[in-house]
């Protein structure tokens, strides 16, 4: 009986120890990279105690370091984050996980820190992926070995408007669990700003309903982004604020603006449900930024970047280049939204429907001679304009180069324009931006587009879809 008791004890101990160590890291990705730090976001399948081991060596033979213990908990859906600090600039780092005391050598992530000096590098970027997409385009992006991947919006196509917390968790897990996408996110750091389909329903605008009457899950969308995404510090730390952010890579400032979660559509009153009526008038301008505070922050960041002799890449998640549409309500019957205050239209999801705010931005850029270009998502296309068609300042003076990069795998659609260098409406496309900075007075950019085979893309006229330009910024 004594021998049996000891065997039972050891059997129970072995089973218990095995169960404790059975936890798995299901998803992991990196972001918020600087010259000296990075953020790792990860999720386990159950409660676990995690330490991240990281090293400059692929085989972890030298310069190994561990983070403190991080606990994943059910109330946070087993997601957690940790910032790695005191890193070396311009260095590739590798990381892996110790789970409940057991080092897992089969899950290794990678990222590059940025240089703290002027340097040249490559950025990959794209928009619009079906939830959980396993398109080969993600392999091609990973193989570019870029400094980071700029996700331009519509990371998934959840169109979430109900069962908010559960649905955001489900859609993030489905996307991060895609085999090809996970390999990309494991090996290249990310910077990401949402658009409509990954914030709320199609053509989302703050908490306003869309044409189907669906209202975005604003607070839950922000919660999911803050807790699941390895993002840069948010411009507004308070609860209930936009998730806009800014970061520098070398002498280029990247401005990621949240143009969805506080967006206000223009408001009309009158006989707006009758398409032939002249008695439907705009009584209130719309705003993509949603507040003066947000717009002023954006303008301040433009000035700060210029004062620091930086070029600026502004991510506007939907088309900036689009004809002003202010003369009439001009809304499809199915897209008219009737509210207690008047009428909105769900059919004009571009900057042309917000000409007053765009004019303010263009005139500010003109007045202060801001060296800025725009990269955009939303439209299922790749397109380039050299500024010929994108100058909306009063009497001209603010031509802004514009680059649309996509779609990853969604059905093609062309929006906005015209575009000086053409358009390509094909599935499985991504953009490449080479930043060339030798520390002199100029910072130069090269834009090109590739497809899921890794081939350079041509526009609809048969010419390579590409554009090179420079900003004079001073030294």
PDB file of C-alpha atoms in Angstrom, residues 105-403:
ATOM      1  CA  UNK A 105      12.802  26.960 -29.354  1.00  0.00           C
ATOM      2  CA  UNK A 106      10.400  26.345 -32.230  1.00  0.00           C
ATOM      3  CA  UNK A 107       8.717  29.790 -32.132  1.00  0.00           C
ATOM      4  CA  UNK A 108      11.176  32.529 -33.018  1.00  0.00           C
ATOM      5  CA  UNK A 109      10.292  36.092 -33.932  1.00  0.00           C
ATOM      6  CA  UNK A 110      12.437  38.755 -35.564  1.00  0.00           C
ATOM      7  CA  UNK A 111      12.521  42.545 -35.975  1.00  0.00           C
ATOM      8  CA  UNK A 112      14.983  45.323 -36.859  1.00  0.00           C
ATOM      9  CA  UNK A 113      15.591  48.380 -34.725  1.00  0.00           C
ATOM     10  CA  UNK A 114      15.834  51.694 -36.544  1.00  0.00           C
ATOM     11  CA  UNK A 115      19.039  53.664 -36.872  1.00  0.00           C
ATOM     12  CA  UNK A 116      19.457  56.762 -34.698  1.00  0.00           C
ATOM     13  CA  UNK A 117      21.191  58.455 -37.640  1.00  0.00           C
ATOM     14  CA  UNK A 118      20.098  59.214 -41.209  1.00  0.00           C
ATOM     15  CA  UNK A 119      19.876  55.927 -43.121  1.00  0.00           C
ATOM     16  CA  UNK A 120      18.241  54.344 -46.141  1.00  0.00           C
ATOM     17  CA  UNK A 121      15.705  51.555 -45.815  1.00  0.00           C
ATOM     18  CA  UNK A 122      12.689  49.839 -47.354  1.00  0.00           C
ATOM     19  CA  UNK A 123       9.063  49.906 -46.210  1.00  0.00           C
ATOM     20  CA  UNK A 124       6.400  47.499 -47.468  1.00  0.00           C
ATOM     21  CA  UNK A 125       2.762  48.541 -47.314  1.00  0.00           C
ATOM     22  CA  UNK A 126      -0.680  47.293 -48.301  1.00  0.00           C
ATOM     23  CA  UNK A 127      -4.378  47.401 -47.517  1.00  0.00           C
ATOM     24  CA  UNK A 128      -7.577  45.343 -47.653  1.00  0.00           C
ATOM     25  CA  UNK A 129      -7.330  41.652 -46.751  1.00  0.00           C
ATOM     26  CA  UNK A 130     -10.133  39.141 -46.335  1.00  0.00           C
ATOM     27  CA  UNK A 131     -10.241  37.951 -42.737  1.00  0.00           C
ATOM     28  CA  UNK A 132      -7.727  35.145 -42.280  1.00  0.00           C
ATOM     29  CA  UNK A 133      -6.449  35.457 -45.845  1.00  0.00           C
ATOM     30  CA  UNK A 134      -3.694  33.029 -46.800  1.00  0.00           C
ATOM     31  CA  UNK A 135      -2.859  34.717 -50.110  1.00  0.00           C
ATOM     32  CA  UNK A 136       0.734  34.224 -51.377  1.00  0.00           C
ATOM     33  CA  UNK A 137       1.115  38.017 -51.380  1.00  0.00           C
ATOM     34  CA  UNK A 138       1.951  37.825 -47.675  1.00  0.00           C
ATOM     35  CA  UNK A 139       4.929  35.572 -48.431  1.00  0.00           C
ATOM     36  CA  UNK A 140       6.169  38.062 -51.022  1.00  0.00           C
ATOM     37  CA  UNK A 141       5.926  40.921 -48.514  1.00  0.00           C
ATOM     38  CA  UNK A 142       7.870  38.897 -45.941  1.00  0.00           C
ATOM     39  CA  UNK A 143      10.555  38.067 -48.475  1.00  0.00           C
ATOM     40  CA  UNK A 144      11.182  41.784 -49.086  1.00  0.00           C
ATOM     41  CA  UNK A 145      12.869  41.867 -45.646  1.00  0.00           C
ATOM     42  CA  UNK A 146      11.728  45.461 -45.172  1.00  0.00           C
ATOM     43  CA  UNK A 147      12.498  47.672 -42.200  1.00  0.00           C
ATOM     44  CA  UNK A 148       8.821  47.407 -41.252  1.00  0.00           C
ATOM     45  CA  UNK A 149       5.426  46.653 -42.758  1.00  0.00           C
ATOM     46  CA  UNK A 150       2.928  49.508 -42.860  1.00  0.00           C
ATOM     47  CA  UNK A 151      -0.601  48.101 -42.715  1.00  0.00           C
ATOM     48  CA  UNK A 152      -2.791  50.781 -44.320  1.00  0.00           C
ATOM     49  CA  UNK A 153      -6.142  49.575 -42.976  1.00  0.00           C
ATOM     50  CA  UNK A 154      -8.725  46.821 -43.367  1.00  0.00           C
ATOM     51  CA  UNK A 155      -6.454  44.370 -41.585  1.00  0.00           C
ATOM     52  CA  UNK A 156      -9.547  42.191 -41.484  1.00  0.00           C
ATOM     53  CA  UNK A 157     -13.055  42.522 -42.913  1.00  0.00           C
ATOM     54  CA  UNK A 158     -15.059  42.094 -39.732  1.00  0.00           C
ATOM     55  CA  UNK A 159     -17.572  44.912 -40.360  1.00  0.00           C
ATOM     56  CA  UNK A 160     -18.309  44.574 -36.649  1.00  0.00           C
ATOM     57  CA  UNK A 161     -21.415  46.230 -35.213  1.00  0.00           C
ATOM     58  CA  UNK A 162     -22.697  43.737 -32.627  1.00  0.00           C
ATOM     59  CA  UNK A 163     -21.338  41.183 -30.129  1.00  0.00           C
ATOM     60  CA  UNK A 164     -18.455  43.620 -30.167  1.00  0.00           C
ATOM     61  CA  UNK A 165     -15.887  42.270 -27.722  1.00  0.00           C
ATOM     62  CA  UNK A 166     -16.269  38.658 -28.864  1.00  0.00           C
ATOM     63  CA  UNK A 167     -16.169  39.572 -32.535  1.00  0.00           C
ATOM     64  CA  UNK A 168     -13.034  41.709 -32.297  1.00  0.00           C
ATOM     65  CA  UNK A 169     -11.276  38.918 -30.446  1.00  0.00           C
ATOM     66  CA  UNK A 170     -12.424  36.390 -33.033  1.00  0.00           C
ATOM     67  CA  UNK A 171     -11.356  38.490 -36.031  1.00  0.00           C
ATOM     68  CA  UNK A 172      -7.939  39.296 -34.588  1.00  0.00           C
ATOM     69  CA  UNK A 173      -7.375  35.626 -33.802  1.00  0.00           C
ATOM     70  CA  UNK A 174      -8.469  34.579 -37.284  1.00  0.00           C
ATOM     71  CA  UNK A 175      -6.120  37.084 -38.903  1.00  0.00           C
ATOM     72  CA  UNK A 176      -3.124  36.432 -36.687  1.00  0.00           C
ATOM     73  CA  UNK A 177      -3.738  32.695 -37.030  1.00  0.00           C
ATOM     74  CA  UNK A 178      -3.410  32.687 -40.823  1.00  0.00           C
ATOM     75  CA  UNK A 179      -0.329  30.645 -41.728  1.00  0.00           C
ATOM     76  CA  UNK A 180       1.107  33.095 -44.271  1.00  0.00           C
ATOM     77  CA  UNK A 181       0.131  36.219 -42.363  1.00  0.00           C
ATOM     78  CA  UNK A 182       1.563  34.918 -39.101  1.00  0.00           C
ATOM     79  CA  UNK A 183       4.906  34.185 -40.789  1.00  0.00           C
ATOM     80  CA  UNK A 184       4.967  37.789 -41.991  1.00  0.00           C
ATOM     81  CA  UNK A 185       4.116  39.260 -38.590  1.00  0.00           C
ATOM     82  CA  UNK A 186       6.588  36.951 -36.829  1.00  0.00           C
ATOM     83  CA  UNK A 187       9.438  38.180 -39.025  1.00  0.00           C
ATOM     84  CA  UNK A 188       8.732  41.853 -39.798  1.00  0.00           C
ATOM     85  CA  UNK A 189       7.624  44.522 -37.343  1.00  0.00           C
ATOM     86  CA  UNK A 190       4.372  46.306 -38.075  1.00  0.00           C
ATOM     87  CA  UNK A 191       2.872  49.773 -37.932  1.00  0.00           C
ATOM     88  CA  UNK A 192      -0.886  49.670 -38.396  1.00  0.00           C
ATOM     89  CA  UNK A 193      -3.846  52.042 -38.576  1.00  0.00           C
ATOM     90  CA  UNK A 194      -7.395  50.843 -39.097  1.00  0.00           C
ATOM     91  CA  UNK A 195      -9.875  51.887 -41.763  1.00  0.00           C
ATOM     92  CA  UNK A 196     -13.615  51.158 -41.948  1.00  0.00           C
ATOM     93  CA  UNK A 197     -13.946  47.358 -42.133  1.00  0.00           C
ATOM     94  CA  UNK A 198     -11.545  46.676 -39.245  1.00  0.00           C
ATOM     95  CA  UNK A 199     -13.006  49.513 -37.134  1.00  0.00           C
ATOM     96  CA  UNK A 200     -16.699  48.983 -37.800  1.00  0.00           C
ATOM     97  CA  UNK A 201     -19.127  48.510 -40.684  1.00  0.00           C
ATOM     98  CA  UNK A 202     -18.496  49.623 -44.254  1.00  0.00           C
ATOM     99  CA  UNK A 203     -17.868  53.397 -44.531  1.00  0.00           C
ATOM    100  CA  UNK A 204     -17.755  53.750 -40.741  1.00  0.00           C
ATOM    101  CA  UNK A 205     -18.035  57.205 -39.211  1.00  0.00           C
ATOM    102  CA  UNK A 206     -17.555  57.420 -35.457  1.00  0.00           C
ATOM    103  CA  UNK A 207     -20.787  56.254 -33.869  1.00  0.00           C
ATOM    104  CA  UNK A 208     -23.019  57.323 -36.753  1.00  0.00           C
ATOM    105  CA  UNK A 209     -24.930  54.511 -38.452  1.00  0.00           C
ATOM    106  CA  UNK A 210     -23.928  53.473 -41.940  1.00  0.00           C
ATOM    107  CA  UNK A 211     -26.339  52.929 -44.816  1.00  0.00           C
ATOM    108  CA  UNK A 212     -27.488  49.611 -43.331  1.00  0.00           C
ATOM    109  CA  UNK A 213     -28.213  51.239 -39.989  1.00  0.00           C
ATOM    110  CA  UNK A 214     -25.225  49.547 -38.324  1.00  0.00           C
ATOM    111  CA  UNK A 215     -23.224  51.471 -35.707  1.00  0.00           C
ATOM    112  CA  UNK A 216     -19.533  50.830 -35.016  1.00  0.00           C
ATOM    113  CA  UNK A 217     -18.429  49.311 -31.711  1.00  0.00           C
ATOM    114  CA  UNK A 218     -16.297  52.359 -30.921  1.00  0.00           C
ATOM    115  CA  UNK A 219     -15.097  51.601 -27.387  1.00  0.00           C
ATOM    116  CA  UNK A 220     -14.565  47.895 -28.043  1.00  0.00           C
ATOM    117  CA  UNK A 221     -12.676  48.665 -31.263  1.00  0.00           C
ATOM    118  CA  UNK A 222     -10.309  50.900 -29.345  1.00  0.00           C
ATOM    119  CA  UNK A 223      -9.938  48.354 -26.561  1.00  0.00           C
ATOM    120  CA  UNK A 224      -9.050  45.601 -29.020  1.00  0.00           C
ATOM    121  CA  UNK A 225      -6.524  47.778 -30.852  1.00  0.00           C
ATOM    122  CA  UNK A 226      -4.836  48.929 -27.648  1.00  0.00           C
ATOM    123  CA  UNK A 227      -4.631  45.439 -26.175  1.00  0.00           C
ATOM    124  CA  UNK A 228      -3.865  43.265 -29.190  1.00  0.00           C
ATOM    125  CA  UNK A 229      -1.738  45.479 -31.467  1.00  0.00           C
ATOM    126  CA  UNK A 230       1.935  46.351 -30.773  1.00  0.00           C
ATOM    127  CA  UNK A 231       1.346  50.024 -31.556  1.00  0.00           C
ATOM    128  CA  UNK A 232       3.320  53.217 -31.007  1.00  0.00           C
ATOM    129  CA  UNK A 233       2.336  55.542 -28.130  1.00  0.00           C
ATOM    130  CA  UNK A 234      -1.062  57.056 -28.867  1.00  0.00           C
ATOM    131  CA  UNK A 235      -1.345  60.808 -29.333  1.00  0.00           C
ATOM    132  CA  UNK A 236      -4.196  60.946 -26.809  1.00  0.00           C
ATOM    133  CA  UNK A 237      -3.752  58.639 -23.837  1.00  0.00           C
ATOM    134  CA  UNK A 238      -7.163  59.244 -22.291  1.00  0.00           C
ATOM    135  CA  UNK A 239      -9.976  56.764 -22.707  1.00  0.00           C
ATOM    136  CA  UNK A 240     -12.466  57.590 -25.431  1.00  0.00           C
ATOM    137  CA  UNK A 241      -9.933  59.201 -27.762  1.00  0.00           C
ATOM    138  CA  UNK A 242      -8.673  58.501 -31.280  1.00  0.00           C
ATOM    139  CA  UNK A 243      -5.748  56.113 -31.788  1.00  0.00           C
ATOM    140  CA  UNK A 244      -3.618  58.427 -33.968  1.00  0.00           C
ATOM    141  CA  UNK A 245       0.142  58.118 -33.492  1.00  0.00           C
ATOM    142  CA  UNK A 246       3.433  59.459 -34.791  1.00  0.00           C
ATOM    143  CA  UNK A 247       6.921  57.970 -34.988  1.00  0.00           C
ATOM    144  CA  UNK A 248      10.246  58.669 -36.675  1.00  0.00           C
ATOM    145  CA  UNK A 249      12.429  56.354 -38.702  1.00  0.00           C
ATOM    146  CA  UNK A 250      15.683  58.101 -39.465  1.00  0.00           C
ATOM    147  CA  UNK A 251      14.755  61.554 -40.746  1.00  0.00           C
ATOM    148  CA  UNK A 252      11.268  60.584 -41.871  1.00  0.00           C
ATOM    149  CA  UNK A 253       8.212  61.184 -39.689  1.00  0.00           C
ATOM    150  CA  UNK A 254       5.256  58.820 -40.087  1.00  0.00           C
ATOM    151  CA  UNK A 255       1.853  60.206 -39.165  1.00  0.00           C
ATOM    152  CA  UNK A 256      -0.856  57.558 -38.751  1.00  0.00           C
ATOM    153  CA  UNK A 257      -4.185  59.336 -38.380  1.00  0.00           C
ATOM    154  CA  UNK A 258      -7.355  57.727 -37.073  1.00  0.00           C
ATOM    155  CA  UNK A 259      -9.924  59.105 -39.506  1.00  0.00           C
ATOM    156  CA  UNK A 260     -12.708  56.720 -38.502  1.00  0.00           C
ATOM    157  CA  UNK A 261     -13.475  56.631 -34.799  1.00  0.00           C
ATOM    158  CA  UNK A 262     -14.435  60.328 -34.488  1.00  0.00           C
ATOM    159  CA  UNK A 263     -15.402  60.965 -38.113  1.00  0.00           C
ATOM    160  CA  UNK A 264     -18.478  63.191 -38.603  1.00  0.00           C
ATOM    161  CA  UNK A 265     -20.320  63.160 -41.908  1.00  0.00           C
ATOM    162  CA  UNK A 266     -21.704  66.428 -43.367  1.00  0.00           C
ATOM    163  CA  UNK A 267     -25.248  67.123 -42.210  1.00  0.00           C
ATOM    164  CA  UNK A 268     -28.029  68.190 -44.580  1.00  0.00           C
ATOM    165  CA  UNK A 269     -31.574  69.389 -43.972  1.00  0.00           C
ATOM    166  CA  UNK A 270     -34.563  69.809 -46.222  1.00  0.00           C
ATOM    167  CA  UNK A 271     -36.206  67.637 -48.836  1.00  0.00           C
ATOM    168  CA  UNK A 272     -33.185  65.337 -49.067  1.00  0.00           C
ATOM    169  CA  UNK A 273     -35.004  62.082 -49.799  1.00  0.00           C
ATOM    170  CA  UNK A 274     -36.159  63.488 -53.148  1.00  0.00           C
ATOM    171  CA  UNK A 275     -33.199  63.315 -55.525  1.00  0.00           C
ATOM    172  CA  UNK A 276     -34.633  66.046 -57.747  1.00  0.00           C
ATOM    173  CA  UNK A 277     -35.350  68.524 -54.982  1.00  0.00           C
ATOM    174  CA  UNK A 278     -33.312  71.761 -54.816  1.00  0.00           C
ATOM    175  CA  UNK A 279     -34.308  72.134 -51.163  1.00  0.00           C
ATOM    176  CA  UNK A 280     -31.670  69.954 -49.521  1.00  0.00           C
ATOM    177  CA  UNK A 281     -28.915  72.122 -48.046  1.00  0.00           C
ATOM    178  CA  UNK A 282     -25.712  71.417 -46.132  1.00  0.00           C
ATOM    179  CA  UNK A 283     -26.041  72.927 -42.669  1.00  0.00           C
ATOM    180  CA  UNK A 284     -22.908  71.481 -41.061  1.00  0.00           C
ATOM    181  CA  UNK A 285     -19.506  70.581 -42.469  1.00  0.00           C
ATOM    182  CA  UNK A 286     -18.152  67.104 -41.996  1.00  0.00           C
ATOM    183  CA  UNK A 287     -14.815  66.224 -40.409  1.00  0.00           C
ATOM    184  CA  UNK A 288     -12.617  63.187 -40.826  1.00  0.00           C
ATOM    185  CA  UNK A 289     -10.547  64.206 -37.799  1.00  0.00           C
ATOM    186  CA  UNK A 290     -13.703  64.710 -35.771  1.00  0.00           C
ATOM    187  CA  UNK A 291     -12.457  67.518 -33.519  1.00  0.00           C
ATOM    188  CA  UNK A 292     -10.341  70.666 -33.572  1.00  0.00           C
ATOM    189  CA  UNK A 293      -8.094  69.065 -30.952  1.00  0.00           C
ATOM    190  CA  UNK A 294      -7.294  66.165 -33.253  1.00  0.00           C
ATOM    191  CA  UNK A 295      -6.795  68.336 -36.354  1.00  0.00           C
ATOM    192  CA  UNK A 296      -4.570  70.762 -34.423  1.00  0.00           C
ATOM    193  CA  UNK A 297      -2.474  67.850 -33.150  1.00  0.00           C
ATOM    194  CA  UNK A 298      -1.989  66.743 -36.755  1.00  0.00           C
ATOM    195  CA  UNK A 299      -0.914  70.211 -37.869  1.00  0.00           C
ATOM    196  CA  UNK A 300       1.430  70.512 -34.892  1.00  0.00           C
ATOM    197  CA  UNK A 301       3.117  67.246 -35.864  1.00  0.00           C
ATOM    198  CA  UNK A 302       3.643  68.562 -39.403  1.00  0.00           C
ATOM    199  CA  UNK A 303       5.381  71.638 -37.989  1.00  0.00           C
ATOM    200  CA  UNK A 304       7.497  69.648 -35.528  1.00  0.00           C
ATOM    201  CA  UNK A 305       8.684  67.335 -38.301  1.00  0.00           C
ATOM    202  CA  UNK A 306       9.594  70.242 -40.551  1.00  0.00           C
ATOM    203  CA  UNK A 307      11.435  72.039 -37.743  1.00  0.00           C
ATOM    204  CA  UNK A 308      13.471  68.855 -37.235  1.00  0.00           C
ATOM    205  CA  UNK A 309      14.353  68.745 -40.958  1.00  0.00           C
ATOM    206  CA  UNK A 310      12.276  65.607 -41.452  1.00  0.00           C
ATOM    207  CA  UNK A 311      10.239  64.507 -44.442  1.00  0.00           C
ATOM    208  CA  UNK A 312       6.703  63.355 -43.622  1.00  0.00           C
ATOM    209  CA  UNK A 313       4.707  60.316 -44.710  1.00  0.00           C
ATOM    210  CA  UNK A 314       1.059  60.847 -43.813  1.00  0.00           C
ATOM    211  CA  UNK A 315      -1.164  57.802 -43.768  1.00  0.00           C
ATOM    212  CA  UNK A 316      -4.672  58.859 -44.776  1.00  0.00           C
ATOM    213  CA  UNK A 317      -6.630  55.632 -44.732  1.00  0.00           C
ATOM    214  CA  UNK A 318      -8.918  56.603 -47.648  1.00  0.00           C
ATOM    215  CA  UNK A 319      -8.540  58.628 -50.875  1.00  0.00           C
ATOM    216  CA  UNK A 320      -7.356  62.225 -50.529  1.00  0.00           C
ATOM    217  CA  UNK A 321      -7.424  62.768 -54.287  1.00  0.00           C
ATOM    218  CA  UNK A 322     -11.093  63.048 -55.184  1.00  0.00           C
ATOM    219  CA  UNK A 323     -13.175  65.786 -56.760  1.00  0.00           C
ATOM    220  CA  UNK A 324     -14.967  68.154 -54.337  1.00  0.00           C
ATOM    221  CA  UNK A 325     -18.610  67.120 -54.060  1.00  0.00           C
ATOM    222  CA  UNK A 326     -20.415  70.032 -52.425  1.00  0.00           C
ATOM    223  CA  UNK A 327     -23.059  71.276 -54.829  1.00  0.00           C
ATOM    224  CA  UNK A 328     -25.908  68.923 -53.933  1.00  0.00           C
ATOM    225  CA  UNK A 329     -26.715  66.083 -51.573  1.00  0.00           C
ATOM    226  CA  UNK A 330     -26.216  63.722 -54.515  1.00  0.00           C
ATOM    227  CA  UNK A 331     -26.771  60.549 -52.503  1.00  0.00           C
ATOM    228  CA  UNK A 332     -28.074  57.191 -53.643  1.00  0.00           C
ATOM    229  CA  UNK A 333     -31.449  56.430 -52.109  1.00  0.00           C
ATOM    230  CA  UNK A 334     -30.121  53.274 -50.456  1.00  0.00           C
ATOM    231  CA  UNK A 335     -27.281  55.222 -48.816  1.00  0.00           C
ATOM    232  CA  UNK A 336     -29.341  58.052 -47.272  1.00  0.00           C
ATOM    233  CA  UNK A 337     -29.148  58.067 -43.465  1.00  0.00           C
ATOM    234  CA  UNK A 338     -31.983  59.882 -41.726  1.00  0.00           C
ATOM    235  CA  UNK A 339     -31.182  61.134 -38.224  1.00  0.00           C
ATOM    236  CA  UNK A 340     -32.982  63.278 -35.677  1.00  0.00           C
ATOM    237  CA  UNK A 341     -30.960  66.278 -36.873  1.00  0.00           C
ATOM    238  CA  UNK A 342     -31.184  65.804 -40.622  1.00  0.00           C
ATOM    239  CA  UNK A 343     -29.656  63.626 -43.325  1.00  0.00           C
ATOM    240  CA  UNK A 344     -26.240  62.069 -43.895  1.00  0.00           C
ATOM    241  CA  UNK A 345     -24.916  60.124 -46.887  1.00  0.00           C
ATOM    242  CA  UNK A 346     -23.033  56.841 -46.639  1.00  0.00           C
ATOM    243  CA  UNK A 347     -21.966  56.902 -50.279  1.00  0.00           C
ATOM    244  CA  UNK A 348     -19.138  59.488 -50.271  1.00  0.00           C
ATOM    245  CA  UNK A 349     -16.283  57.898 -48.350  1.00  0.00           C
ATOM    246  CA  UNK A 350     -13.429  60.116 -49.525  1.00  0.00           C
ATOM    247  CA  UNK A 351     -11.936  63.565 -48.913  1.00  0.00           C
ATOM    248  CA  UNK A 352     -14.039  65.114 -51.687  1.00  0.00           C
ATOM    249  CA  UNK A 353     -17.044  64.997 -49.351  1.00  0.00           C
ATOM    250  CA  UNK A 354     -15.002  66.966 -46.764  1.00  0.00           C
ATOM    251  CA  UNK A 355     -13.626  69.821 -48.910  1.00  0.00           C
ATOM    252  CA  UNK A 356     -13.519  72.415 -46.130  1.00  0.00           C
ATOM    253  CA  UNK A 357     -11.253  70.301 -43.914  1.00  0.00           C
ATOM    254  CA  UNK A 358      -9.088  69.270 -46.862  1.00  0.00           C
ATOM    255  CA  UNK A 359      -8.754  72.933 -47.892  1.00  0.00           C
ATOM    256  CA  UNK A 360      -7.650  73.840 -44.369  1.00  0.00           C
ATOM    257  CA  UNK A 361      -4.980  71.126 -44.444  1.00  0.00           C
ATOM    258  CA  UNK A 362      -3.789  72.012 -47.952  1.00  0.00           C
ATOM    259  CA  UNK A 363      -3.514  75.718 -47.130  1.00  0.00           C
ATOM    260  CA  UNK A 364      -1.593  74.888 -43.933  1.00  0.00           C
ATOM    261  CA  UNK A 365       0.843  72.716 -45.903  1.00  0.00           C
ATOM    262  CA  UNK A 366       1.234  75.496 -48.484  1.00  0.00           C
ATOM    263  CA  UNK A 367       1.744  78.268 -45.898  1.00  0.00           C
ATOM    264  CA  UNK A 368       4.381  76.321 -43.982  1.00  0.00           C
ATOM    265  CA  UNK A 369       6.000  74.619 -46.979  1.00  0.00           C
ATOM    266  CA  UNK A 370       5.605  71.175 -45.401  1.00  0.00           C
ATOM    267  CA  UNK A 371       7.506  68.325 -47.148  1.00  0.00           C
ATOM    268  CA  UNK A 372       4.758  65.681 -47.066  1.00  0.00           C
ATOM    269  CA  UNK A 373       3.519  62.757 -49.139  1.00  0.00           C
ATOM    270  CA  UNK A 374       0.452  60.584 -48.570  1.00  0.00           C
ATOM    271  CA  UNK A 375       0.065  56.804 -48.497  1.00  0.00           C
ATOM    272  CA  UNK A 376      -3.490  55.462 -48.564  1.00  0.00           C
ATOM    273  CA  UNK A 377      -5.675  52.405 -48.331  1.00  0.00           C
ATOM    274  CA  UNK A 378      -9.416  51.713 -48.590  1.00  0.00           C
ATOM    275  CA  UNK A 379      -9.510  51.671 -52.400  1.00  0.00           C
ATOM    276  CA  UNK A 380      -8.817  48.194 -53.817  1.00  0.00           C
ATOM    277  CA  UNK A 381      -6.115  49.373 -56.204  1.00  0.00           C
ATOM    278  CA  UNK A 382      -2.578  50.574 -56.590  1.00  0.00           C
ATOM    279  CA  UNK A 383      -2.218  54.122 -57.880  1.00  0.00           C
ATOM    280  CA  UNK A 384       0.287  56.977 -57.916  1.00  0.00           C
ATOM    281  CA  UNK A 385      -0.090  60.711 -58.387  1.00  0.00           C
ATOM    282  CA  UNK A 386       2.922  63.027 -58.419  1.00  0.00           C
ATOM    283  CA  UNK A 387       0.936  65.977 -57.087  1.00  0.00           C
ATOM    284  CA  UNK A 388      -0.404  67.057 -60.462  1.00  0.00           C
ATOM    285  CA  UNK A 389      -3.991  66.327 -59.457  1.00  0.00           C
ATOM    286  CA  UNK A 390      -3.805  66.534 -55.657  1.00  0.00           C
ATOM    287  CA  UNK A 391      -3.289  70.270 -55.079  1.00  0.00           C
ATOM    288  CA  UNK A 392      -6.305  71.557 -53.153  1.00  0.00           C
ATOM    289  CA  UNK A 393      -4.782  74.749 -51.703  1.00  0.00           C
ATOM    290  CA  UNK A 394      -6.364  78.070 -52.561  1.00  0.00           C
ATOM    291  CA  UNK A 395      -4.866  79.100 -55.933  1.00  0.00           C
ATOM    292  CA  UNK A 396      -2.617  76.043 -55.750  1.00  0.00           C
ATOM    293  CA  UNK A 397       0.696  75.578 -53.984  1.00  0.00           C
ATOM    294  CA  UNK A 398       0.274  72.258 -52.132  1.00  0.00           C
ATOM    295  CA  UNK A 399       0.847  69.439 -54.639  1.00  0.00           C
ATOM    296  CA  UNK A 400       1.186  66.248 -52.590  1.00  0.00           C
ATOM    297  CA  UNK A 401       2.540  62.968 -54.003  1.00  0.00           C
ATOM    298  CA  UNK A 402       0.050  60.150 -53.305  1.00  0.00           C
ATOM    299  CA  UNK A 403       0.537  56.385 -53.222  1.00  0.00           C
TER     300      UNK A 403
END
